[in-house]
Tab-separated table of C-alpha atoms and ligand atoms in Angstrom:
chain	number	residue	atom	x	y	z
L	1	MET	CA	2.984	10.215	-11.331
L	2	ILE	CA	0.726	8.790	-8.701
L	3	GLU	CA	2.185	7.952	-5.323
L	4	THR	CA	0.072	4.926	-4.379
L	5	HIS	CA	1.234	4.512	-0.782
L	6	ALA	CA	2.510	7.136	1.656
L	7	HIS	CA	1.900	7.744	5.359
L	8	ILE	CA	2.279	11.494	5.004
L	9	TYR	CA	0.283	12.103	8.161
L	10	ASP	CA	3.107	10.458	10.150
L	11	GLU	CA	4.598	12.589	12.918
L	12	GLN	CA	8.000	12.373	11.206
L	13	PHE	CA	6.620	15.008	8.829
L	14	ASP	CA	5.200	17.318	11.499
L	15	GLU	CA	8.078	19.799	11.166
L	16	ASP	CA	8.019	20.270	7.396
L	17	ARG	CA	4.997	18.488	5.937
L	18	ASP	CA	3.835	21.282	3.632
L	19	LEU	CA	7.323	21.791	2.198
L	20	MET	CA	7.691	18.063	1.737
L	21	LEU	CA	4.397	17.954	-0.154
L	22	GLU	CA	5.398	20.951	-2.243
L	23	ARG	CA	8.548	19.101	-3.303
L	24	ALA	CA	6.375	16.131	-4.206
L	25	PHE	CA	3.923	18.100	-6.326
L	26	ASP	CA	6.831	19.960	-7.981
L	27	THR	CA	8.276	16.583	-9.025
L	28	GLY	CA	5.154	15.878	-11.042
L	29	ILE	CA	3.128	13.878	-8.555
L	30	SER	CA	-0.554	14.482	-9.140
L	31	GLN	CA	-2.013	12.301	-6.391
L	32	ILE	CA	-0.823	10.850	-3.096
L	33	TRP	CA	-2.778	7.879	-1.782
L	34	MET	CA	-2.852	7.628	1.995
L	35	PRO	CA	-3.322	4.207	3.606
L	36	ASN	CA	-4.979	4.200	7.006
L	37	CYS	CA	-3.552	2.359	10.037
L	38	ASP	CA	-6.114	2.486	12.853
L	39	HIS	CA	-8.587	4.862	14.560
L	40	GLU	CA	-5.786	7.203	15.636
L	41	THR	CA	-4.544	7.970	12.125
L	42	ILE	CA	-7.981	8.778	10.681
L	43	PRO	CA	-8.308	12.437	11.845
L	44	LYS	CA	-4.778	13.330	10.678
L	45	MET	CA	-5.341	11.655	7.329
L	46	LEU	CA	-8.710	13.307	6.716
L	47	ALA	CA	-7.301	16.719	7.656
L	48	LEU	CA	-4.655	16.372	4.941
L	49	GLU	CA	-7.274	15.347	2.414
L	50	GLU	CA	-9.213	18.483	3.254
L	51	GLN	CA	-6.103	20.626	2.947
L	52	TYR	CA	-5.156	19.134	-0.444
L	53	PRO	CA	-8.443	18.244	-2.140
L	54	GLY	CA	-8.079	15.931	-5.123
L	55	LYS	CA	-4.374	15.537	-4.407
L	56	CYS	CA	-4.210	13.643	-1.117
L	57	LEU	CA	-6.700	10.758	-1.094
L	58	SER	CA	-7.703	8.724	1.961
L	59	MET	CA	-8.129	4.989	2.107
L	60	MET	CA	-10.078	3.369	4.913
L	61	GLY	CA	-8.939	0.175	6.623
L	62	ILE	CA	-7.152	-1.352	9.588
L	63	HIS	CA	-3.460	-2.218	9.172
L	64	PRO	CA	-2.580	-5.772	10.289
L	65	CYS	CA	0.060	-4.478	12.744
L	66	TYR	CA	-2.765	-2.691	14.585
L	67	ILE	CA	-4.867	-5.834	14.989
L	68	ASP	CA	-4.971	-7.226	18.519
L	69	GLU	CA	-7.643	-8.519	20.893
L	70	ASN	CA	-9.582	-5.262	20.353
L	71	TYR	CA	-9.702	-5.599	16.584
L	72	GLN	CA	-13.483	-5.693	16.429
L	73	LYS	CA	-13.701	-2.215	17.865
L	74	GLU	CA	-11.281	-0.980	15.187
L	75	LEU	CA	-13.372	-2.637	12.493
L	76	GLU	CA	-16.517	-1.006	13.851
L	77	THR	CA	-14.894	2.417	13.647
L	78	MET	CA	-13.837	1.936	10.041
L	79	GLU	CA	-17.243	0.559	9.090
L	80	GLN	CA	-18.905	3.615	10.526
L	81	TRP	CA	-16.672	5.801	8.384
L	82	LEU	CA	-17.572	3.825	5.268
L	83	THR	CA	-21.254	4.496	5.858
L	84	LYS	CA	-20.580	8.198	6.499
L	85	ARG	CA	-18.711	9.141	3.311
L	86	HIS	CA	-17.054	7.815	0.186
L	87	PHE	CA	-13.542	6.386	0.231
L	88	PHE	CA	-11.755	5.428	-2.980
L	89	MET	CA	-10.033	2.349	-1.571
L	90	ILE	CA	-9.898	-0.066	1.381
L	91	GLY	CA	-6.444	-0.139	2.968
L	92	GLU	CA	-4.121	-0.930	4.192
L	93	ILE	CA	-5.208	-4.408	5.135
L	94	GLY	CA	-3.542	-7.803	5.155
L	95	LEU	CA	-1.157	-9.947	7.146
L	96	ASP	CA	2.055	-9.158	8.991
L	97	PHE	CA	4.023	-12.146	10.281
L	98	TYR	CA	7.229	-10.201	10.878
L	99	TRP	CA	6.980	-8.918	14.420
L	100	ASP	CA	4.641	-11.285	16.180
L	101	LEU	CA	2.429	-14.244	15.349
L	102	THR	CA	0.161	-13.903	18.398
L	103	PHE	CA	-2.733	-12.311	16.571
L	104	VAL	CA	-2.521	-14.082	13.232
L	105	PRO	CA	-6.008	-15.617	13.595
L	106	GLN	CA	-7.405	-12.143	14.316
L	107	GLN	CA	-5.449	-10.680	11.393
L	108	GLU	CA	-6.971	-13.252	9.069
L	109	GLU	CA	-10.422	-12.634	10.469
L	110	ALA	CA	-10.029	-8.872	10.031
L	111	PHE	CA	-8.659	-9.300	6.497
L	112	LEU	CA	-11.636	-11.414	5.411
L	113	HIS	CA	-14.021	-8.976	7.057
L	114	GLN	CA	-12.461	-6.097	5.144
L	115	LEU	CA	-12.596	-8.051	1.887
L	116	ALA	CA	-16.334	-8.275	2.489
L	117	LEU	CA	-16.459	-4.497	2.923
L	118	ALA	CA	-14.553	-4.046	-0.332
L	119	LYS	CA	-17.196	-6.148	-2.028
L	120	LYS	CA	-20.058	-4.328	-0.325
L	121	TYR	CA	-18.786	-0.937	-1.483
L	122	ASN	CA	-17.168	-2.241	-4.690
L	123	LEU	CA	-13.749	-0.818	-3.811
L	124	PRO	CA	-10.187	-1.877	-4.649
L	125	ILE	CA	-7.935	-2.870	-1.766
L	126	CYS	CA	-4.380	-2.104	-0.709
L	127	ILE	CA	-2.641	-5.144	0.772
L	128	HIS	CA	0.172	-5.228	3.313
L	129	SER	CA	1.887	-8.641	3.338
L	130	ARG	CA	5.058	-9.218	5.312
L	131	ASN	CA	6.667	-12.612	5.896
L	132	SER	CA	8.064	-13.824	9.225
L	133	LYS	CA	11.709	-12.940	9.891
L	134	ASP	CA	12.895	-16.451	9.029
L	135	ASN	CA	10.644	-16.501	5.954
L	136	THR	CA	8.900	-19.688	7.042
L	137	GLN	CA	5.540	-17.913	7.306
L	138	ASN	CA	4.677	-16.456	3.916
L	139	ALA	CA	2.198	-13.574	4.103
L	140	ILE	CA	1.905	-13.078	0.323
L	141	ILE	CA	0.854	-16.672	-0.250
L	142	ARG	CA	-1.535	-16.603	2.711
L	143	CYS	CA	-3.175	-13.395	1.450
L	144	CYS	CA	-3.588	-15.039	-1.964
L	145	GLU	CA	-5.173	-18.083	-0.346
L	146	LEU	CA	-7.625	-15.943	1.612
L	147	ILE	CA	-8.504	-13.956	-1.518
L	148	GLU	CA	-9.163	-17.210	-3.373
L	149	GLN	CA	-11.196	-18.509	-0.446
L	150	PHE	CA	-13.220	-15.298	-0.424
L	151	GLY	CA	-13.901	-15.921	-4.080
L	152	TRP	CA	-15.131	-12.571	-5.386
L	153	GLU	CA	-13.930	-12.400	-8.961
L	154	ASP	CA	-14.095	-8.615	-9.224
L	155	LEU	CA	-11.773	-8.082	-6.271
L	156	ARG	CA	-8.819	-5.953	-7.357
L	157	GLY	CA	-6.064	-3.893	-5.801
L	158	ILE	CA	-2.391	-3.596	-4.998
L	159	PHE	CA	0.083	-5.780	-3.141
L	160	HIS	CA	1.854	-2.782	-1.697
L	161	CYS	CA	5.639	-2.867	-1.239
L	162	PHE	CA	5.790	-6.124	-3.128
L	163	SER	CA	8.963	-7.965	-2.134
L	164	GLY	CA	8.239	-11.540	-3.144
L	165	ASN	CA	9.741	-13.685	-5.897
L	166	HIS	CA	8.761	-14.333	-9.503
L	167	GLU	CA	6.352	-17.131	-8.693
L	168	GLU	CA	4.581	-15.035	-6.061
L	169	ALA	CA	4.421	-12.096	-8.442
L	170	ARG	CA	2.766	-14.279	-11.059
L	171	ARG	CA	0.243	-15.526	-8.538
L	172	VAL	CA	-0.610	-11.991	-7.429
L	173	ILE	CA	-1.015	-10.862	-11.056
L	174	GLY	CA	-3.154	-13.924	-11.749
L	175	LEU	CA	-5.528	-12.704	-9.052
L	176	ASN	CA	-5.876	-9.395	-10.891
L	177	PHE	CA	-3.669	-7.462	-8.499
L	178	LEU	CA	-0.969	-4.908	-9.177
L	179	LEU	CA	2.525	-4.943	-7.694
L	180	GLY	CA	3.347	-1.821	-5.679
L	181	ILE	CA	7.037	-1.164	-6.321
L	182	GLY	CA	8.981	1.168	-4.039
L	183	GLY	CA	12.429	1.729	-2.542
L	184	VAL	CA	13.197	-1.998	-2.279
L	185	VAL	CA	13.864	-2.023	-6.040
L	186	THR	CA	16.926	0.161	-5.367
L	187	PHE	CA	18.317	-2.107	-2.628
L	188	LYS	CA	21.333	-4.188	-3.557
L	189	ASN	CA	19.873	-7.427	-2.201
L	190	GLY	CA	16.227	-6.488	-2.739
L	191	GLY	CA	15.834	-9.297	-5.266
L	192	LEU	CA	13.234	-7.519	-7.383
L	193	ASP	CA	15.677	-6.961	-10.260
L	194	LYS	CA	15.810	-10.741	-10.761
L	195	PHE	CA	12.272	-11.043	-12.078
L	196	LEU	CA	10.916	-7.542	-12.795
L	197	PRO	CA	12.381	-7.619	-16.342
L	198	GLU	CA	9.843	-10.364	-17.044
L	199	ILE	CA	6.874	-8.567	-15.533
L	200	ASP	CA	4.857	-6.347	-17.850
L	201	LEU	CA	4.727	-2.707	-16.736
L	202	ASN	CA	0.935	-2.962	-16.949
L	203	HIS	CA	1.005	-4.809	-13.628
L	204	ILE	CA	3.053	-2.237	-11.700
L	205	VAL	CA	2.327	0.920	-9.736
L	206	LEU	CA	4.812	3.192	-7.955
L	207	GLU	CA	4.934	4.006	-4.265
L	208	THR	CA	7.331	5.115	-1.544
L	209	ASP	CA	5.704	3.901	1.718
L	210	SER	CA	7.029	7.145	3.243
L	211	PRO	CA	8.361	7.674	5.841
L	212	TYR	CA	9.644	4.081	5.654
L	213	LEU	CA	11.890	2.250	3.176
L	214	ALA	CA	13.740	5.164	1.642
L	215	PRO	CA	15.418	4.299	-1.669
L	216	VAL	CA	19.178	4.368	-2.217
L	217	PRO	CA	21.029	6.743	-1.624
L	218	HIS	CA	18.743	7.711	1.264
L	219	ARG	CA	18.336	4.199	2.639
L	220	GLY	CA	17.823	4.128	6.404
L	221	LYS	CA	16.813	7.805	6.536
L	222	ARG	CA	13.343	9.321	6.473
L	223	ASN	CA	11.654	8.564	3.188
L	224	GLU	CA	9.605	11.201	1.445
L	225	VAL	CA	7.257	11.327	-1.503
L	226	PHE	CA	9.447	13.001	-4.112
L	227	TYR	CA	11.971	10.158	-3.858
L	228	ILE	CA	9.446	8.260	-5.979
L	229	ASP	CA	11.432	9.682	-8.876
L	230	LEU	CA	14.387	7.513	-7.793
L	231	VAL	CA	12.104	4.491	-7.814
L	232	ALA	CA	10.865	5.327	-11.317
L	233	HIS	CA	14.420	5.721	-12.610
L	234	LYS	CA	15.590	2.454	-11.069
L	235	LEU	CA	12.576	0.584	-12.404
L	236	ALA	CA	13.244	1.970	-15.893
L	237	GLU	CA	16.855	0.795	-15.644
L	238	VAL	CA	15.890	-2.680	-14.398
L	239	LYS	CA	13.302	-3.086	-17.136
L	240	GLY	CA	15.342	-1.454	-19.883
L	241	VAL	CA	12.625	1.047	-20.774
L	242	SER	CA	12.411	4.830	-20.671
L	243	VAL	CA	11.623	6.707	-17.474
L	244	ALA	CA	8.824	8.457	-19.349
L	245	ASP	CA	7.214	5.096	-20.150
L	246	VAL	CA	7.491	3.965	-16.539
L	247	LYS	CA	5.819	7.155	-15.330
L	248	ARG	CA	3.086	7.133	-17.966
L	249	ILE	CA	2.145	3.458	-17.726
L	250	THR	CA	2.217	3.176	-13.923
L	251	THR	CA	0.056	6.306	-13.701
L	252	GLU	CA	-2.474	4.797	-16.131
L	253	ASN	CA	-2.483	1.581	-14.107
L	254	ALA	CA	-3.232	3.474	-10.904
L	255	LEU	CA	-6.002	5.526	-12.507
L	256	ASN	CA	-7.559	2.429	-14.084
L	257	LEU	CA	-7.643	0.712	-10.724
L	258	ILE	CA	-9.747	3.395	-9.088
L	259	LYS	CA	-12.025	4.330	-11.967
L	260	ASN	CA	-15.321	2.734	-11.066
H	1	ZN	ZN1	1.976	1.322	4.686
């Protein structure tokens, strides 16, 4: 399996990170994709990549929750890194309307700027899209609109931690993007079970978003990478297919995304 989204550099793993990763690799995870957040997470992320070559892979990007009035400085830092070495993906980037709407214009600006970098380096992107608490501000739809506005047909990637509805899923797939499915699929009121039976497995990749969003029965506790097995099992149940098929097809999808 490929874990397509985990913040394994997070301090919540400082006590037992190597053991946690051992458990992950023992569960049959061949790669862990690490999304970046801002300039502070870069050194920790790159150190893990060096420690686990070919297994822990670094993205480069600025997370929307880390975009404020200083966002241009953050973008400069990431751009410098992109000129210095190869990254396999831009991420995580996007829009977060959940906590605060103050910097939405800057978030949109930064998102478009990073789409341009994806085009420049011909890289897939990992998208973070979170609606406002009252659901009146829809981040998935807005990301789709900005992608359409940007208008690069070869743009591809993942809507990580996808938690939209059927219509939004279809729109995302129509834009050539994959749905990143994680712990939310195990939540009682997660809503994903309502439409995932109608979504072809070819459009899905697995993730945990560790240390956040732990699947049932660990909900609310620290999430970790090997719980991805629980996600795979639940997805197989929801879709009425074998766990082996879920693992095989989502792994192929992930590998196809990042092969040149
Ligand atoms: Zn994330």
